[in-house]
PDB file of C-alpha atoms in Angstrom:
ATOM      1  CA  ASN A 305      -9.516  22.290  11.198  1.00  0.00           C
ATOM      2  CA  ALA A 306      -6.597  21.869   8.755  1.00  0.00           C
ATOM      3  CA  GLY A 307      -5.489  18.395   9.908  1.00  0.00           C
ATOM      4  CA  VAL A 308      -1.874  17.618   8.971  1.00  0.00           C
ATOM      5  CA  THR A 309      -0.079  20.314   6.967  1.00  0.00           C
ATOM      6  CA  GLN A 310       3.206  19.668   5.159  1.00  0.00           C
ATOM      7  CA  THR A 311       5.441  22.261   3.565  1.00  0.00           C
ATOM      8  CA  PRO A 312       6.860  22.628   1.018  1.00  0.00           C
ATOM      9  CA  LYS A 313       4.850  20.553  -1.478  1.00  0.00           C
ATOM     10  CA  PHE A 314       7.752  20.301  -3.931  1.00  0.00           C
ATOM     11  CA  GLN A 315      11.500  20.808  -3.544  1.00  0.00           C
ATOM     12  CA  VAL A 316      14.586  20.241  -5.695  1.00  0.00           C
ATOM     13  CA  LEU A 317      17.968  20.039  -3.976  1.00  0.00           C
ATOM     14  CA  LYS A 318      21.519  19.489  -5.037  1.00  0.00           C
ATOM     15  CA  THR A 319      23.553  16.648  -3.561  1.00  0.00           C
ATOM     16  CA  GLY A 320      25.062  17.718  -0.236  1.00  0.00           C
ATOM     17  CA  GLN A 321      22.533  20.448   0.535  1.00  0.00           C
ATOM     18  CA  SER A 322      20.520  20.358   3.729  1.00  0.00           C
ATOM     19  CA  MET A 323      16.877  21.205   4.280  1.00  0.00           C
ATOM     20  CA  THR A 324      13.996  20.804   6.678  1.00  0.00           C
ATOM     21  CA  LEU A 325      10.591  19.393   5.775  1.00  0.00           C
ATOM     22  CA  GLN A 326       7.893  20.913   7.940  1.00  0.00           C
ATOM     23  CA  CYS A 327       4.904  19.086   9.438  1.00  0.00           C
ATOM     24  CA  ALA A 328       2.223  20.554  11.690  1.00  0.00           C
ATOM     25  CA  GLN A 329      -1.024  19.114  13.042  1.00  0.00           C
ATOM     26  CA  ASP A 330      -3.880  20.877  14.811  1.00  0.00           C
ATOM     27  CA  MET A 331      -5.672  17.834  16.245  1.00  0.00           C
ATOM     28  CA  ASN A 332      -3.674  17.644  19.504  1.00  0.00           C
ATOM     29  CA  HIS A 333      -2.443  14.193  18.511  1.00  0.00           C
ATOM     30  CA  GLU A 334       0.338  12.687  20.610  1.00  0.00           C
ATOM     31  CA  TYR A 335       1.807  10.406  17.943  1.00  0.00           C
ATOM     32  CA  MET A 336       3.533  11.749  14.834  1.00  0.00           C
ATOM     33  CA  SER A 337       5.475   9.856  12.168  1.00  0.00           C
ATOM     34  CA  TRP A 338       7.452  10.419   9.006  1.00  0.00           C
ATOM     35  CA  TYR A 339       7.300   7.981   6.081  1.00  0.00           C
ATOM     36  CA  ARG A 340       8.891   7.891   2.679  1.00  0.00           C
ATOM     37  CA  GLN A 341       7.087   6.460  -0.323  1.00  0.00           C
ATOM     38  CA  ASP A 342       9.045   5.043  -3.233  1.00  0.00           C
ATOM     39  CA  PRO A 343       7.510   3.415  -6.348  1.00  0.00           C
ATOM     40  CA  GLY A 344       6.308  -0.100  -5.630  1.00  0.00           C
ATOM     41  CA  MET A 345       7.540  -0.049  -2.032  1.00  0.00           C
ATOM     42  CA  GLY A 346       4.650   1.253   0.000  1.00  0.00           C
ATOM     43  CA  LEU A 347       5.392   3.573   2.919  1.00  0.00           C
ATOM     44  CA  ARG A 348       8.475   3.042   5.048  1.00  0.00           C
ATOM     45  CA  LEU A 349       8.808   4.543   8.507  1.00  0.00           C
ATOM     46  CA  ILE A 350      11.711   6.964   8.954  1.00  0.00           C
ATOM     47  CA  HIS A 351      11.213   8.375  12.479  1.00  0.00           C
ATOM     48  CA  TYR A 352       8.341   8.677  14.894  1.00  0.00           C
ATOM     49  CA  SER A 353       7.416  10.461  18.115  1.00  0.00           C
ATOM     50  CA  VAL A 354       5.052   9.447  20.920  1.00  0.00           C
ATOM     51  CA  GLY A 355       4.958  12.929  22.417  1.00  0.00           C
ATOM     52  CA  ALA A 356       6.823  16.216  22.817  1.00  0.00           C
ATOM     53  CA  GLY A 357      10.486  15.596  23.602  1.00  0.00           C
ATOM     54  CA  ILE A 358      10.381  11.893  22.632  1.00  0.00           C
ATOM     55  CA  THR A 359      11.528  10.530  19.260  1.00  0.00           C
ATOM     56  CA  ASP A 360      12.669   7.160  17.974  1.00  0.00           C
ATOM     57  CA  GLN A 361      13.986   5.569  14.804  1.00  0.00           C
ATOM     58  CA  GLY A 362      11.901   3.673  12.320  1.00  0.00           C
ATOM     59  CA  GLU A 363      12.892   1.305   9.528  1.00  0.00           C
ATOM     60  CA  VAL A 364      14.975   3.725   7.406  1.00  0.00           C
ATOM     61  CA  PRO A 365      16.385   6.482   9.681  1.00  0.00           C
ATOM     62  CA  ASN A 366      19.855   6.985   8.177  1.00  0.00           C
ATOM     63  CA  GLY A 367      20.461  10.482   6.796  1.00  0.00           C
ATOM     64  CA  TYR A 368      17.495  12.024   8.632  1.00  0.00           C
ATOM     65  CA  ASN A 369      17.058  13.815  11.959  1.00  0.00           C
ATOM     66  CA  VAL A 370      13.899  14.785  13.824  1.00  0.00           C
ATOM     67  CA  SER A 371      12.948  16.699  16.921  1.00  0.00           C
ATOM     68  CA  ARG A 372       9.617  17.261  18.702  1.00  0.00           C
ATOM     69  CA  SER A 373       9.674  20.405  20.810  1.00  0.00           C
ATOM     70  CA  THR A 374       5.892  20.923  20.686  1.00  0.00           C
ATOM     71  CA  THR A 375       2.864  18.658  20.280  1.00  0.00           C
ATOM     72  CA  GLU A 376       1.944  20.377  17.011  1.00  0.00           C
ATOM     73  CA  ASP A 377       5.216  20.299  15.050  1.00  0.00           C
ATOM     74  CA  PHE A 378       7.479  17.472  13.879  1.00  0.00           C
ATOM     75  CA  PRO A 379      10.128  18.661  11.379  1.00  0.00           C
ATOM     76  CA  LEU A 380      12.297  16.255   9.385  1.00  0.00           C
ATOM     77  CA  ARG A 381      15.843  17.342   8.588  1.00  0.00           C
ATOM     78  CA  LEU A 382      18.033  16.079   5.768  1.00  0.00           C
ATOM     79  CA  LEU A 383      21.595  16.761   6.847  1.00  0.00           C
ATOM     80  CA  SER A 384      23.421  16.198   3.531  1.00  0.00           C
ATOM     81  CA  ALA A 385      21.034  15.285   0.721  1.00  0.00           C
ATOM     82  CA  ALA A 386      21.824  12.265  -1.483  1.00  0.00           C
ATOM     83  CA  PRO A 387      20.110  11.126  -4.715  1.00  0.00           C
ATOM     84  CA  SER A 388      18.854   8.026  -2.835  1.00  0.00           C
ATOM     85  CA  GLN A 389      16.685  10.357  -0.754  1.00  0.00           C
ATOM     86  CA  THR A 390      14.637  11.358  -3.798  1.00  0.00           C
ATOM     87  CA  SER A 391      11.156  10.334  -2.711  1.00  0.00           C
ATOM     88  CA  VAL A 392       7.745  11.496  -1.572  1.00  0.00           C
ATOM     89  CA  TYR A 393       7.660  12.170   2.148  1.00  0.00           C
ATOM     90  CA  PHE A 394       4.516  11.883   4.230  1.00  0.00           C
ATOM     91  CA  CYS A 395       3.905  13.051   7.760  1.00  0.00           C
ATOM     92  CA  ALA A 396       1.152  11.436   9.828  1.00  0.00           C
ATOM     93  CA  SER A 397      -0.390  11.924  13.249  1.00  0.00           C
ATOM     94  CA  SER A 398      -2.648   9.851  15.474  1.00  0.00           C
ATOM     95  CA  PRO A 399      -4.112  10.004  18.985  1.00  0.00           C
ATOM     96  CA  GLY A 400      -2.084   8.380  21.749  1.00  0.00           C
ATOM     97  CA  GLN A 401      -4.634   5.609  22.178  1.00  0.00           C
ATOM     98  CA  ASP A 402      -4.783   1.994  21.124  1.00  0.00           C
ATOM     99  CA  ASN A 403      -6.027   1.119  17.678  1.00  0.00           C
ATOM    100  CA  GLN A 404      -6.593   4.543  16.183  1.00  0.00           C
ATOM    101  CA  PRO A 405      -5.811   5.330  12.545  1.00  0.00           C
ATOM    102  CA  GLN A 406      -3.244   7.784  11.312  1.00  0.00           C
ATOM    103  CA  HIS A 407      -4.063  11.071   9.581  1.00  0.00           C
ATOM    104  CA  PHE A 408      -1.715  11.924   6.707  1.00  0.00           C
ATOM    105  CA  GLY A 409      -0.613  15.157   5.101  1.00  0.00           C
ATOM    106  CA  ASP A 410      -0.506  15.471   1.310  1.00  0.00           C
ATOM    107  CA  GLY A 411       3.236  14.932   1.105  1.00  0.00           C
ATOM    108  CA  THR A 412       6.424  16.678   0.046  1.00  0.00           C
ATOM    109  CA  ARG A 413       7.861  15.624  -3.312  1.00  0.00           C
ATOM    110  CA  LEU A 414      11.631  15.876  -3.030  1.00  0.00           C
ATOM    111  CA  SER A 415      14.163  15.502  -5.851  1.00  0.00           C
ATOM    112  CA  ILE A 416      17.907  15.373  -5.199  1.00  0.00           C
ATOM    113  CA  LEU A 417      20.097  16.085  -8.233  1.00  0.00           C
TER     114      LEU A 417
ATOM    115  CA  GLY B 576       9.701  -6.706  13.215  1.00  0.00           C
ATOM    116  CA  GLU B 577       6.333  -6.906  11.504  1.00  0.00           C
ATOM    117  CA  ASN B 578       6.167  -7.761   7.803  1.00  0.00           C
ATOM    118  CA  VAL B 579       3.077  -7.134   5.676  1.00  0.00           C
ATOM    119  CA  GLU B 580       2.622  -8.589   2.199  1.00  0.00           C
ATOM    120  CA  GLN B 581      -0.114  -7.348  -0.137  1.00  0.00           C
ATOM    121  CA  HIS B 582      -1.516  -8.896  -3.317  1.00  0.00           C
ATOM    122  CA  PRO B 583      -2.160  -8.185  -6.112  1.00  0.00           C
ATOM    123  CA  SER B 584      -0.012  -5.186  -6.982  1.00  0.00           C
ATOM    124  CA  THR B 585      -2.425  -4.178  -9.755  1.00  0.00           C
ATOM    125  CA  LEU B 586      -6.105  -4.984 -10.228  1.00  0.00           C
ATOM    126  CA  SER B 587      -8.389  -4.004 -13.086  1.00  0.00           C
ATOM    127  CA  VAL B 588     -12.159  -4.568 -12.937  1.00  0.00           C
ATOM    128  CA  GLN B 589     -15.243  -3.510 -14.841  1.00  0.00           C
ATOM    129  CA  GLU B 590     -17.562  -1.003 -13.222  1.00  0.00           C
ATOM    130  CA  GLY B 591     -20.071  -2.854 -11.062  1.00  0.00           C
ATOM    131  CA  ASP B 592     -17.804  -5.839 -10.422  1.00  0.00           C
ATOM    132  CA  SER B 593     -16.271  -6.690  -7.041  1.00  0.00           C
ATOM    133  CA  ALA B 594     -12.618  -6.217  -6.105  1.00  0.00           C
ATOM    134  CA  VAL B 595     -10.663  -8.126  -3.467  1.00  0.00           C
ATOM    135  CA  ILE B 596      -7.229  -7.233  -2.089  1.00  0.00           C
ATOM    136  CA  LYS B 597      -5.429  -9.581   0.289  1.00  0.00           C
ATOM    137  CA  CYS B 598      -2.754  -9.025   2.918  1.00  0.00           C
ATOM    138  CA  THR B 599      -0.778 -11.256   5.255  1.00  0.00           C
ATOM    139  CA  TYR B 600       1.136 -10.232   8.359  1.00  0.00           C
ATOM    140  CA  SER B 601       3.857 -11.903  10.380  1.00  0.00           C
ATOM    141  CA  ASP B 602       3.495 -10.722  13.994  1.00  0.00           C
ATOM    142  CA  SER B 603       0.856 -12.756  15.807  1.00  0.00           C
ATOM    143  CA  ALA B 604       0.631 -10.012  18.473  1.00  0.00           C
ATOM    144  CA  SER B 605      -0.679  -7.454  15.956  1.00  0.00           C
ATOM    145  CA  ASN B 606      -4.222  -6.403  16.740  1.00  0.00           C
ATOM    146  CA  TYR B 607      -5.140  -3.455  14.513  1.00  0.00           C
ATOM    147  CA  PHE B 608      -5.412  -3.479  10.721  1.00  0.00           C
ATOM    148  CA  PRO B 609      -6.334  -0.299   8.819  1.00  0.00           C
ATOM    149  CA  TRP B 610      -6.886   0.114   5.093  1.00  0.00           C
ATOM    150  CA  TYR B 611      -5.994   3.355   3.350  1.00  0.00           C
ATOM    151  CA  LYS B 612      -6.918   4.773  -0.056  1.00  0.00           C
ATOM    152  CA  GLN B 613      -4.469   7.070  -1.798  1.00  0.00           C
ATOM    153  CA  GLU B 614      -5.566   9.244  -4.693  1.00  0.00           C
ATOM    154  CA  LEU B 615      -3.077  10.827  -7.071  1.00  0.00           C
ATOM    155  CA  GLY B 616      -1.102  13.624  -5.445  1.00  0.00           C
ATOM    156  CA  LYS B 617      -2.683  13.092  -2.032  1.00  0.00           C
ATOM    157  CA  GLY B 618      -1.802  11.394   1.216  1.00  0.00           C
ATOM    158  CA  PRO B 619      -3.380   8.071   2.249  1.00  0.00           C
ATOM    159  CA  GLN B 620      -6.822   8.307   3.847  1.00  0.00           C
ATOM    160  CA  LEU B 621      -8.414   5.692   6.090  1.00  0.00           C
ATOM    161  CA  ILE B 622     -11.352   3.896   4.501  1.00  0.00           C
ATOM    162  CA  ILE B 623     -11.953   1.096   6.997  1.00  0.00           C
ATOM    163  CA  ASP B 624     -10.179  -0.653   9.862  1.00  0.00           C
ATOM    164  CA  ILE B 625     -10.620  -3.817  11.889  1.00  0.00           C
ATOM    165  CA  ARG B 626      -9.509  -4.847  15.339  1.00  0.00           C
ATOM    166  CA  SER B 627      -8.424  -8.333  16.278  1.00  0.00           C
ATOM    167  CA  ASN B 628     -11.516  -9.122  18.323  1.00  0.00           C
ATOM    168  CA  VAL B 629     -13.674  -8.820  15.193  1.00  0.00           C
ATOM    169  CA  GLY B 630     -13.797 -11.158  12.188  1.00  0.00           C
ATOM    170  CA  GLU B 631     -15.568  -8.882   9.730  1.00  0.00           C
ATOM    171  CA  LYS B 632     -16.600  -5.259   9.395  1.00  0.00           C
ATOM    172  CA  LYS B 633     -18.715  -3.592   6.729  1.00  0.00           C
ATOM    173  CA  ASP B 634     -19.281   0.007   5.699  1.00  0.00           C
ATOM    174  CA  GLN B 635     -21.648   0.338   2.743  1.00  0.00           C
ATOM    175  CA  ARG B 636     -19.797  -1.114  -0.284  1.00  0.00           C
ATOM    176  CA  ILE B 637     -16.584  -1.817   1.625  1.00  0.00           C
ATOM    177  CA  ALA B 638     -15.891  -4.754   3.914  1.00  0.00           C
ATOM    178  CA  VAL B 639     -12.815  -6.135   5.626  1.00  0.00           C
ATOM    179  CA  THR B 640     -12.341  -9.687   6.919  1.00  0.00           C
ATOM    180  CA  LEU B 641      -9.690 -10.886   9.352  1.00  0.00           C
ATOM    181  CA  ASN B 642      -8.425 -14.416   9.964  1.00  0.00           C
ATOM    182  CA  LYS B 643      -6.117 -14.268  12.989  1.00  0.00           C
ATOM    183  CA  THR B 644      -5.225 -17.946  12.829  1.00  0.00           C
ATOM    184  CA  ALA B 645      -3.950 -17.648   9.276  1.00  0.00           C
ATOM    185  CA  LYS B 646      -2.682 -14.093   9.848  1.00  0.00           C
ATOM    186  CA  HIS B 647      -4.373 -12.606   6.846  1.00  0.00           C
ATOM    187  CA  PHE B 648      -6.963  -9.926   6.167  1.00  0.00           C
ATOM    188  CA  SER B 649      -8.763  -8.813   3.036  1.00  0.00           C
ATOM    189  CA  LEU B 650     -10.534  -5.771   1.614  1.00  0.00           C
ATOM    190  CA  HIS B 651     -13.685  -6.318  -0.396  1.00  0.00           C
ATOM    191  CA  ILE B 652     -15.233  -3.602  -2.547  1.00  0.00           C
ATOM    192  CA  THR B 653     -18.600  -4.387  -4.132  1.00  0.00           C
ATOM    193  CA  GLU B 654     -20.361  -2.587  -6.995  1.00  0.00           C
ATOM    194  CA  THR B 655     -17.160  -0.796  -7.943  1.00  0.00           C
ATOM    195  CA  GLN B 656     -17.349   2.676  -9.442  1.00  0.00           C
ATOM    196  CA  PRO B 657     -14.765   4.691 -11.437  1.00  0.00           C
ATOM    197  CA  GLU B 658     -14.132   6.880  -8.390  1.00  0.00           C
ATOM    198  CA  ASP B 659     -12.879   3.769  -6.553  1.00  0.00           C
ATOM    199  CA  SER B 660      -9.813   3.870  -8.836  1.00  0.00           C
ATOM    200  CA  ALA B 661      -6.824   4.600  -6.569  1.00  0.00           C
ATOM    201  CA  VAL B 662      -3.947   2.925  -4.734  1.00  0.00           C
ATOM    202  CA  TYR B 663      -5.004   0.926  -1.689  1.00  0.00           C
ATOM    203  CA  PHE B 664      -2.702   0.085   1.210  1.00  0.00           C
ATOM    204  CA  CYS B 665      -3.194  -2.404   3.979  1.00  0.00           C
ATOM    205  CA  ALA B 666      -1.326  -1.853   7.232  1.00  0.00           C
ATOM    206  CA  SER B 667      -0.690  -3.446  10.581  1.00  0.00           C
ATOM    207  CA  GLY B 668      -0.440  -1.591  13.875  1.00  0.00           C
ATOM    208  CA  TRP B 669      -1.284   1.879  15.128  1.00  0.00           C
ATOM    209  CA  GLY B 670       0.848   4.960  15.797  1.00  0.00           C
ATOM    210  CA  LYS B 671       3.636   3.658  13.573  1.00  0.00           C
ATOM    211  CA  SER B 672       2.136   1.179  11.177  1.00  0.00           C
ATOM    212  CA  THR B 673       3.803  -1.309   8.839  1.00  0.00           C
ATOM    213  CA  PHE B 674       2.374  -0.983   5.329  1.00  0.00           C
ATOM    214  CA  GLY B 675       1.928  -3.333   2.417  1.00  0.00           C
ATOM    215  CA  ASP B 676       3.351  -2.277  -0.940  1.00  0.00           C
ATOM    216  CA  GLY B 677      -0.010  -1.144  -2.285  1.00  0.00           C
ATOM    217  CA  THR B 678      -2.539  -2.248  -4.917  1.00  0.00           C
ATOM    218  CA  THR B 679      -3.371  -0.022  -7.868  1.00  0.00           C
ATOM    219  CA  LEU B 680      -7.082  -0.532  -8.570  1.00  0.00           C
ATOM    220  CA  THR B 681      -8.478   0.568 -11.916  1.00  0.00           C
ATOM    221  CA  VAL B 682     -12.245   0.503 -12.448  1.00  0.00           C
ATOM    222  CA  LYS B 683     -13.127   0.640 -16.127  1.00  0.00           C
ATOM    223  CA  PRO B 684     -16.446   2.296 -17.052  1.00  0.00           C
TER     224      PRO B 684
END
């Protein structure tokens, strides 16, 4: 049981490049979320999904796209990378039931030059 | 939307002492409050949670208290050990939580 797996672990991009951060979970969880973590700012919600085919925006969605074609996978796409998107990105999943905690991956550390 | 404030941002204690981290939330409808521990280079991991129908919950050296009237909840760690050194986050909600800004706890041997 791998839990939540994020790839890649590290990535350096140039301004304007695009890329996709991968997230997969093997716990059959309905809910999946993407957060970004910046120094001193905790985790901020980018996008989330309550099930396959359903996504919605979080607190800081601009510059990011998501899709959820399967229960297991929830990729995050940066369309045109900007230095302000330099951050650590975490994917999380949780069961589709009230009051259950989230399970986090170990993050993708992204630098935009 | 929900707003969660966490204090202090840094906390240093001697091994064996207790540590307390406090959080307040703004949405009176919130009913689930998890606490996560994040070690260097890793994702946050749940250490304890509390639901709104409970005032206190304990798990060995860790306890969480909730005051719904005042809209605040606290994490208490007793008999701290060096391996408790990490960043701790409080949060409100499930599925798509709102997080505090984190507390860096250092336990000095």
